[in-house]
Coordinates of C-alpha atoms and ligand atoms in Angstrom, one line a residue:
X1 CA 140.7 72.0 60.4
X2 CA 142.7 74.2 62.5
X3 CA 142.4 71.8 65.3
X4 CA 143.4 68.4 63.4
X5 CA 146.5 70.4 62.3
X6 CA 147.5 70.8 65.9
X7 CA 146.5 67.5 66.5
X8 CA 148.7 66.2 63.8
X9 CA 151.5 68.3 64.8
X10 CA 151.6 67.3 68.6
X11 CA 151.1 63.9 67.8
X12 CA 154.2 63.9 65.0
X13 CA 156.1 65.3 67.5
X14 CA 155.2 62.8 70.3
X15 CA 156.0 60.1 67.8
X16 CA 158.9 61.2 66.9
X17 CA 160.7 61.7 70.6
X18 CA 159.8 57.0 70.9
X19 CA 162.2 56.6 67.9
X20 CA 165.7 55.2 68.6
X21 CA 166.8 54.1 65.5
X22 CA 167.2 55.0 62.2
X23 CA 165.0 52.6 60.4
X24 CA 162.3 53.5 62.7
X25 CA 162.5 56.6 61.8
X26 CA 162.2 55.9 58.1
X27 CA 159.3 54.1 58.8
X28 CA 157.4 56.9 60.9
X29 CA 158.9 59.7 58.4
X30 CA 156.4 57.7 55.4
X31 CA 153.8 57.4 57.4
X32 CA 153.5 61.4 57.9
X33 CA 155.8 62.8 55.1
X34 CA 155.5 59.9 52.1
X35 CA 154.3 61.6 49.2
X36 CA 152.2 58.6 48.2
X37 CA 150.0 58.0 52.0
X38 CA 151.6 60.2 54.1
X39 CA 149.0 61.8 56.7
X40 CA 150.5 66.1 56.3
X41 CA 150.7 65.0 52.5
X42 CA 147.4 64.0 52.4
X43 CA 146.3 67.1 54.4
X44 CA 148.1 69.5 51.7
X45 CA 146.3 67.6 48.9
X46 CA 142.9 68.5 50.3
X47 CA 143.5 72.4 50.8
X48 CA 142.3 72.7 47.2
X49 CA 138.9 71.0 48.1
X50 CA 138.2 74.0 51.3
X51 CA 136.3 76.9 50.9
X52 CA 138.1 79.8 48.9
X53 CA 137.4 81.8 52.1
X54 CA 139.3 79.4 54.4
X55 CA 142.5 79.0 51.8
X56 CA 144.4 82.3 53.1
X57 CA 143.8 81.0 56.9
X58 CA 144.1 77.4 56.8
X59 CA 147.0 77.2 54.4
X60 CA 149.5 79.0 55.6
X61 CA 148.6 77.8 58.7
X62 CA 148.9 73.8 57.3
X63 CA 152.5 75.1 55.4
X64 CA 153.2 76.1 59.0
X65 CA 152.6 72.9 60.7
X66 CA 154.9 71.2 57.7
X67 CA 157.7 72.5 58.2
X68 CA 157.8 72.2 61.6
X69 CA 157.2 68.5 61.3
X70 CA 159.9 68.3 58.4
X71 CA 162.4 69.9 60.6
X72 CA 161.5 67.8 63.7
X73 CA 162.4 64.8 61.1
X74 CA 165.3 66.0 60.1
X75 CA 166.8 66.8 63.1
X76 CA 166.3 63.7 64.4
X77 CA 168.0 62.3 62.0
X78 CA 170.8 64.6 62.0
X79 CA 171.2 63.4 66.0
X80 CA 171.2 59.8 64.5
X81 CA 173.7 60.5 62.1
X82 CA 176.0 62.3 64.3
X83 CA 176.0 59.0 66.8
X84 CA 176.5 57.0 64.4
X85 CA 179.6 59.3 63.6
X86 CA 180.9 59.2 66.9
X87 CA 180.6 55.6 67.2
X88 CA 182.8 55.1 64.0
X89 CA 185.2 57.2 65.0
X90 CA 185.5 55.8 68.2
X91 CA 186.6 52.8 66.4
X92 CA 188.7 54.3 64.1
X93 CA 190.5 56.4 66.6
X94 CA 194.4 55.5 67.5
X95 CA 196.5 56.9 70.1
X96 CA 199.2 58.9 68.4
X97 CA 201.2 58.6 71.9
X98 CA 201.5 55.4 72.1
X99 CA 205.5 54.2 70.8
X100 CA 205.8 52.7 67.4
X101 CA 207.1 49.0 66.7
X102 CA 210.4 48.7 66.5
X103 CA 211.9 47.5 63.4
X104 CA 215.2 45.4 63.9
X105 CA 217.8 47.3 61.8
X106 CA 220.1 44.7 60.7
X107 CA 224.1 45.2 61.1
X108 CA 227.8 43.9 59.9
X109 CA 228.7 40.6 60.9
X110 CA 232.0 41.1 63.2
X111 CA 234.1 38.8 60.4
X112 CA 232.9 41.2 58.1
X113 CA 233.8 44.2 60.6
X114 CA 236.9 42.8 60.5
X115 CA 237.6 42.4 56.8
X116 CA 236.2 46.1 55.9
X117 CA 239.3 47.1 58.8
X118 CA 242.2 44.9 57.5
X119 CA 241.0 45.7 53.6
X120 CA 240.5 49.6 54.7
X121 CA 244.5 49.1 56.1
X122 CA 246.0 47.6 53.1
X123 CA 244.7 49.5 50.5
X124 CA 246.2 52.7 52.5
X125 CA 249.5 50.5 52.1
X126 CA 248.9 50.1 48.2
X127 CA 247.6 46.6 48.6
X128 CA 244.8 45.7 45.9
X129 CA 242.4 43.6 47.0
X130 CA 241.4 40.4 45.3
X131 CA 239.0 37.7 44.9
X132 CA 239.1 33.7 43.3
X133 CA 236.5 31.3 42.9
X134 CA 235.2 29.1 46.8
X135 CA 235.7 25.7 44.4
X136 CA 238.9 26.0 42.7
X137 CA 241.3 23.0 40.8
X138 CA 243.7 20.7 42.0
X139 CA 246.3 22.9 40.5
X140 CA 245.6 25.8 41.7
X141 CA 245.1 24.9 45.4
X142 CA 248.4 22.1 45.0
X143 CA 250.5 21.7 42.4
X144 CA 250.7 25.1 41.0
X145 CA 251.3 26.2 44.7
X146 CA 254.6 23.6 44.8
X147 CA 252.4 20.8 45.8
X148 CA 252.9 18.0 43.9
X149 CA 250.5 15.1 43.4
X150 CA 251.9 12.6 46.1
X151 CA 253.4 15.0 48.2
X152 CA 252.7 14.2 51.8
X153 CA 252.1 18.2 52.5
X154 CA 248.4 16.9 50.9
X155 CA 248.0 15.3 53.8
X156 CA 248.1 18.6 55.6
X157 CA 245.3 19.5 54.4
X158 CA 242.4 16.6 53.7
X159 CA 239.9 18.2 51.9
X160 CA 236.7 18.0 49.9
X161 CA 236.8 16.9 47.1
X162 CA 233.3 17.8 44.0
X163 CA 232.2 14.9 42.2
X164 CA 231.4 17.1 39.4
X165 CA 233.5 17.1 36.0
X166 CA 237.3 17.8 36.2
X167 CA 238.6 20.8 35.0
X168 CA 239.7 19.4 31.6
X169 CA 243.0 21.7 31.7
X170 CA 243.4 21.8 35.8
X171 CA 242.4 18.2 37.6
X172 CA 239.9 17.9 40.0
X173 CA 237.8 20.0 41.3
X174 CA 238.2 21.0 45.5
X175 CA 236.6 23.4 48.2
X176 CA 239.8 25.6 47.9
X177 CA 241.2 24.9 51.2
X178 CA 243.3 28.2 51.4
X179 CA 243.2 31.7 50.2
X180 CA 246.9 31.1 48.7
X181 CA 245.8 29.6 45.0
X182 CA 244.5 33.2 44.1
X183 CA 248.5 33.9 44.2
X184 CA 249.1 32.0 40.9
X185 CA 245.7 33.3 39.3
X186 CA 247.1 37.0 39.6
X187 CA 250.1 36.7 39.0
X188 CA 249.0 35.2 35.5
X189 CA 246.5 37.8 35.4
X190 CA 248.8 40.6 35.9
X191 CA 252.5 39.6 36.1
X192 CA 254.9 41.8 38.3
X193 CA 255.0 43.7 40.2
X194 CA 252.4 43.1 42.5
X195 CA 250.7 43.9 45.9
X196 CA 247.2 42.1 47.0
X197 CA 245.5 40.7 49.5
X198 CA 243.0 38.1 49.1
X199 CA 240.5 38.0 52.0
X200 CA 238.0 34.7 51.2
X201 CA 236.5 31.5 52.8
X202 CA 238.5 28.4 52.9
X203 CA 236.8 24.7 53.6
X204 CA 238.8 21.8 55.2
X205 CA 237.8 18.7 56.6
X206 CA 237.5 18.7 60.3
X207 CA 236.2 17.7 62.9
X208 CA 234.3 20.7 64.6
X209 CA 235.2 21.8 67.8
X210 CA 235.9 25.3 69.8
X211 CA 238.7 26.0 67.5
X212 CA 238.1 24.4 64.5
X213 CA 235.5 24.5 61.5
X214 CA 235.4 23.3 58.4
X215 CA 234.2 26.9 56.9
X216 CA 236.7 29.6 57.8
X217 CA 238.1 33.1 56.7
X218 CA 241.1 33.6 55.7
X219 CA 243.6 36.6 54.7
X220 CA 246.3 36.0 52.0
X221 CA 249.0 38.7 51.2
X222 CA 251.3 38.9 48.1
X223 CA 254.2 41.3 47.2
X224 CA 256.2 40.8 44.2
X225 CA 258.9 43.5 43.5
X226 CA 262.6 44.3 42.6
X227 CA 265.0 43.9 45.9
X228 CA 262.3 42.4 48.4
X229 CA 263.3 41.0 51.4
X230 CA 261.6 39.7 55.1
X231 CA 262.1 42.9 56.1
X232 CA 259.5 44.5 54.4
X233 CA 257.6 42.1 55.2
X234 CA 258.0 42.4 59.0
X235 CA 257.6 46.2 58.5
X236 CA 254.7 45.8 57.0
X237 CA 253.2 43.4 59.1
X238 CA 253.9 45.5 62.2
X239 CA 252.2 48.5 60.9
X240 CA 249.4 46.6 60.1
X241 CA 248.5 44.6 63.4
X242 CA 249.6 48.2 65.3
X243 CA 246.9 50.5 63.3
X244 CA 244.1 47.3 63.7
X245 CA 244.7 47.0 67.4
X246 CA 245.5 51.4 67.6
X247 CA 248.3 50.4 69.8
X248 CA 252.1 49.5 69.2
X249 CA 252.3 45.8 68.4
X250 CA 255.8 44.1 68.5
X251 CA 256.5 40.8 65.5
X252 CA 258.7 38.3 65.4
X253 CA 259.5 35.5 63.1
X254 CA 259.9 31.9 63.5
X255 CA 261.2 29.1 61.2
X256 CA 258.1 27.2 59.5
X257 CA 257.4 25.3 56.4
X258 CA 255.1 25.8 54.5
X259 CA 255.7 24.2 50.6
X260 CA 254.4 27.6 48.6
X261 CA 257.9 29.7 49.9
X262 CA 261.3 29.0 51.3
X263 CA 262.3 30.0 53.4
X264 CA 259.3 29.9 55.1
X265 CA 258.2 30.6 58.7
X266 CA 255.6 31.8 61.3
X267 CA 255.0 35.3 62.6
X268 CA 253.8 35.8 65.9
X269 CA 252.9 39.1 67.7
X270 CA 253.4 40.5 71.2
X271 CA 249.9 39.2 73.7
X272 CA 247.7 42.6 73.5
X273 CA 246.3 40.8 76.6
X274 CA 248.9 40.7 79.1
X275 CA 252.0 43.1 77.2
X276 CA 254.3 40.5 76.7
X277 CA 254.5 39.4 80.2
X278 CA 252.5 35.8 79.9
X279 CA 248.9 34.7 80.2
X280 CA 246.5 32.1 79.5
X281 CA 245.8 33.6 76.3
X282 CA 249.0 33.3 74.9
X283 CA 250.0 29.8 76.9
X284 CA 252.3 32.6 79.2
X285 CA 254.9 32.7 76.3
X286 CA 254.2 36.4 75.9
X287 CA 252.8 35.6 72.4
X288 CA 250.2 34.9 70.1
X289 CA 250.6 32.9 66.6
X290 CA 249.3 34.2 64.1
X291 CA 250.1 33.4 60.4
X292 CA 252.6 31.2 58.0
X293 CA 254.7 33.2 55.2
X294 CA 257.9 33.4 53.5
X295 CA 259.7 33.9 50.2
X296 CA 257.8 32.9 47.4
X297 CA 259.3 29.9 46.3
X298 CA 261.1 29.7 42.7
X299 CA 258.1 27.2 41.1
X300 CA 255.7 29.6 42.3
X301 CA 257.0 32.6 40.9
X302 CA 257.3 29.9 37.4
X303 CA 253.6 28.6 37.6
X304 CA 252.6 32.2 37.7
X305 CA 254.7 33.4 35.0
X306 CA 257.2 35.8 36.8
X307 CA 261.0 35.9 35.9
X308 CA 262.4 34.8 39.0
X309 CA 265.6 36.5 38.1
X310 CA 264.3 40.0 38.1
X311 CA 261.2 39.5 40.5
X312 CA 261.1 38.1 44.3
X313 CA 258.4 38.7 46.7
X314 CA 256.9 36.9 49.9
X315 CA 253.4 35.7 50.8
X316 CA 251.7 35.0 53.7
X317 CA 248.5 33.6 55.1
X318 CA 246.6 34.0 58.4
X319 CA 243.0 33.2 59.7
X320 CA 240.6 36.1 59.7
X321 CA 238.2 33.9 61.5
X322 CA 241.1 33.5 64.2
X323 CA 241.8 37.6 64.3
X324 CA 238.4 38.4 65.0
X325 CA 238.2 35.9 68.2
X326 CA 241.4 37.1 69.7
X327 CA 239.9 40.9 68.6
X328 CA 236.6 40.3 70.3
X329 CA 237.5 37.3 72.6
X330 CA 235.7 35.0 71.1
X331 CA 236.2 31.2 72.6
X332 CA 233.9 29.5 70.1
X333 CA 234.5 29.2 66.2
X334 CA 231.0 27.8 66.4
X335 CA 229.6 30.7 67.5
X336 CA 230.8 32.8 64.1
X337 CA 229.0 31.1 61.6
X338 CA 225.7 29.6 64.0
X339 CA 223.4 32.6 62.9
X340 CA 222.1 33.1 66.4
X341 CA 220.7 36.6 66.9
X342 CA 221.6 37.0 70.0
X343 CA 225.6 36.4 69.5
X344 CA 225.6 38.9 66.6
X345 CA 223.8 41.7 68.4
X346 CA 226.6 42.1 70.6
X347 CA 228.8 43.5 67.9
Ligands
DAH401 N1 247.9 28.8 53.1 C1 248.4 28.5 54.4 C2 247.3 27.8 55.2 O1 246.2 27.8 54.8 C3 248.9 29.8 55.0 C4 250.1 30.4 54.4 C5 251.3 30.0 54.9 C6 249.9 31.3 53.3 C7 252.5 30.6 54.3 C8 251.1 31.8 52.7 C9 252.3 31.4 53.2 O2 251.0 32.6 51.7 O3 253.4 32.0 52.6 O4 247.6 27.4 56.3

């Protein structure tokens, strides 16, 4: 007996070193450990048949040999599972060196740059700012503006016109083709005095090139007060190109019509470019164009409900699409509203 449990040990042991898997092992662990068939089971179910003089020997002796199989099984296993970890994490494992993706972080659009700075400007001045609807009636893009039906100053601006239902109290419905209509809609709103600007999109009907679009930005101002003159309005305009450009700009005004004041007339600034002197920037005249005003006209001031007697104020209009090309240098309009990436990164 003593021999077949060496026997049975060397040979468990021997067995055990061919295994390389785990399901093998399974299989060789029943064969000596099952509880049903397993050889050292079968061995410690017949200790009860031996002689009561052999028990004390041969069955510590069998517990022996046991346990040392059990724990040969066992550690096998172990090894197997502690591959098997290895392997896994192997798979699992990431290199915390290695740089993360880079998310694109979005930014502001340079015409909206641009707004933000102008609003920012005017509100230190005690300008409100103030909104009014993209589509927007005949009236209050003509007639209420001192644009009567028929006038040839349509003509100026050919428009689009929406096939939906009139505006039973204002006429046809239009792409407002200027910022100025929201002029009328506060003064109604809020009488006088007054001091707004009305940054917006405007819509007119061209045909697209390097200078033109038929989707632009525009800035309109109003003032309505006691004792207003152009002079206010050139001080005002002065100190408001000098802080956006954070150097000393010079203005000057021109004669212009425009229907909405009178008198009316065009403001240009000193070329930031070339000081004054000439360049192709400013066609060498020293300077740059930049927006239509005047006194608000007397049927104005009427359509919006101000008491022309007491009240006068001026208005003007320029292109924010235009002020942020000249700011950036900019020689596409196209380029502004395209959506490619690439341009807009570089602001
Ligand atoms: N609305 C004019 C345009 O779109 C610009 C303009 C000119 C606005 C004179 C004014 C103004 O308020 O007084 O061309």
């Amino acid at each position: 007996m003593e021999q077949t449990l060496k026997n049975l040990e060397a040979q468990a042991l021997k067995d055990l070193e061919k295994v390389t898997s785990m399901p093998e092992l399974e299989t060789l662990e029943l064969q000596y450990l099952g509880r049903k068939d397993g050889s050292v089971t079968n061995i410690m179910k017949s200790l009860k048949d031996l002689p009561a003089s052999q028990k004390p020997i041969i069955g510590p002796l069998a517990n022996k040999t046991k346990t040392i199989i059990e724990y040969a099984f066992e550690n096998k296993r172990k090894s197997f599972e502690e591959a098997d970890l290895t392997k896994q994490l192997s798979k699992e494992f990431f290199d915390t060196t290695i740089p993360s993706k880079i998310r694109e972080i979005g930014h502001i659009h340079p015409l909206s740059q641009v707004q933000e700075e102008v609003e920012r400007i005017f509100s230190q001045m005690g300008f409100s700012i103030m909104d009014g609807p993209e589509v927007e009636s005949e009236y209050y893009n003509f007639e209420s503006l001192n644009v009567p039906k028929d006038h040839p100053a349509r003509d100026m601006q050919d428009t689009f016109f929406i096939q939906e239902k009139d505006d039973p109290k204002h006429g046809r419905m239009v792409l407002r083709t200027q910022t100025s209509p929201v002029q009328v809609r506060t003064m109604e709103k809020y009488g006088a005095p007054l001091r707004v600007i009305v940054p917006g999109r405007t819509f007119r009907y061209e045909a697209t090139d390097a200078s033109h679009d038929t989707t632009f930005y525009q800035v309109e101002g109003l003032l309505i007060d006691k004792d207003i003159s152009l002079a206010h309005l050139k001080g005002i305009m002065k100190e408001f190109l000098s802080r956006l450009f954070g150097k000393d700009v010079v203005v000057r005004f021109r004669p212009g019509y425009f229907p909405f004041v009178e008198p009316g007339l065009e403001l240009d600034f000193s070329c930031l470019l070339c000081d004054g002197k000439g360049c192709r920037v400013c066609k060498h005249s020293g300077w740059v164009e930049f927006m239509g005003a005047g006194m608000v006209h007397e049927n104005v001031l009427k359509a919006g409900g101000v008491d022309s007697k007491i009240y006068q104020g001026w208005a003007f209009g320029f292109g924010l699409t235009r002020l942020v090309m000249m700011k950036y240098k900019i020689d596409d309009i196209r380029l502004l509203l395209g959506g490619d990436l690439r341009f807009n990164k570089q602001f």
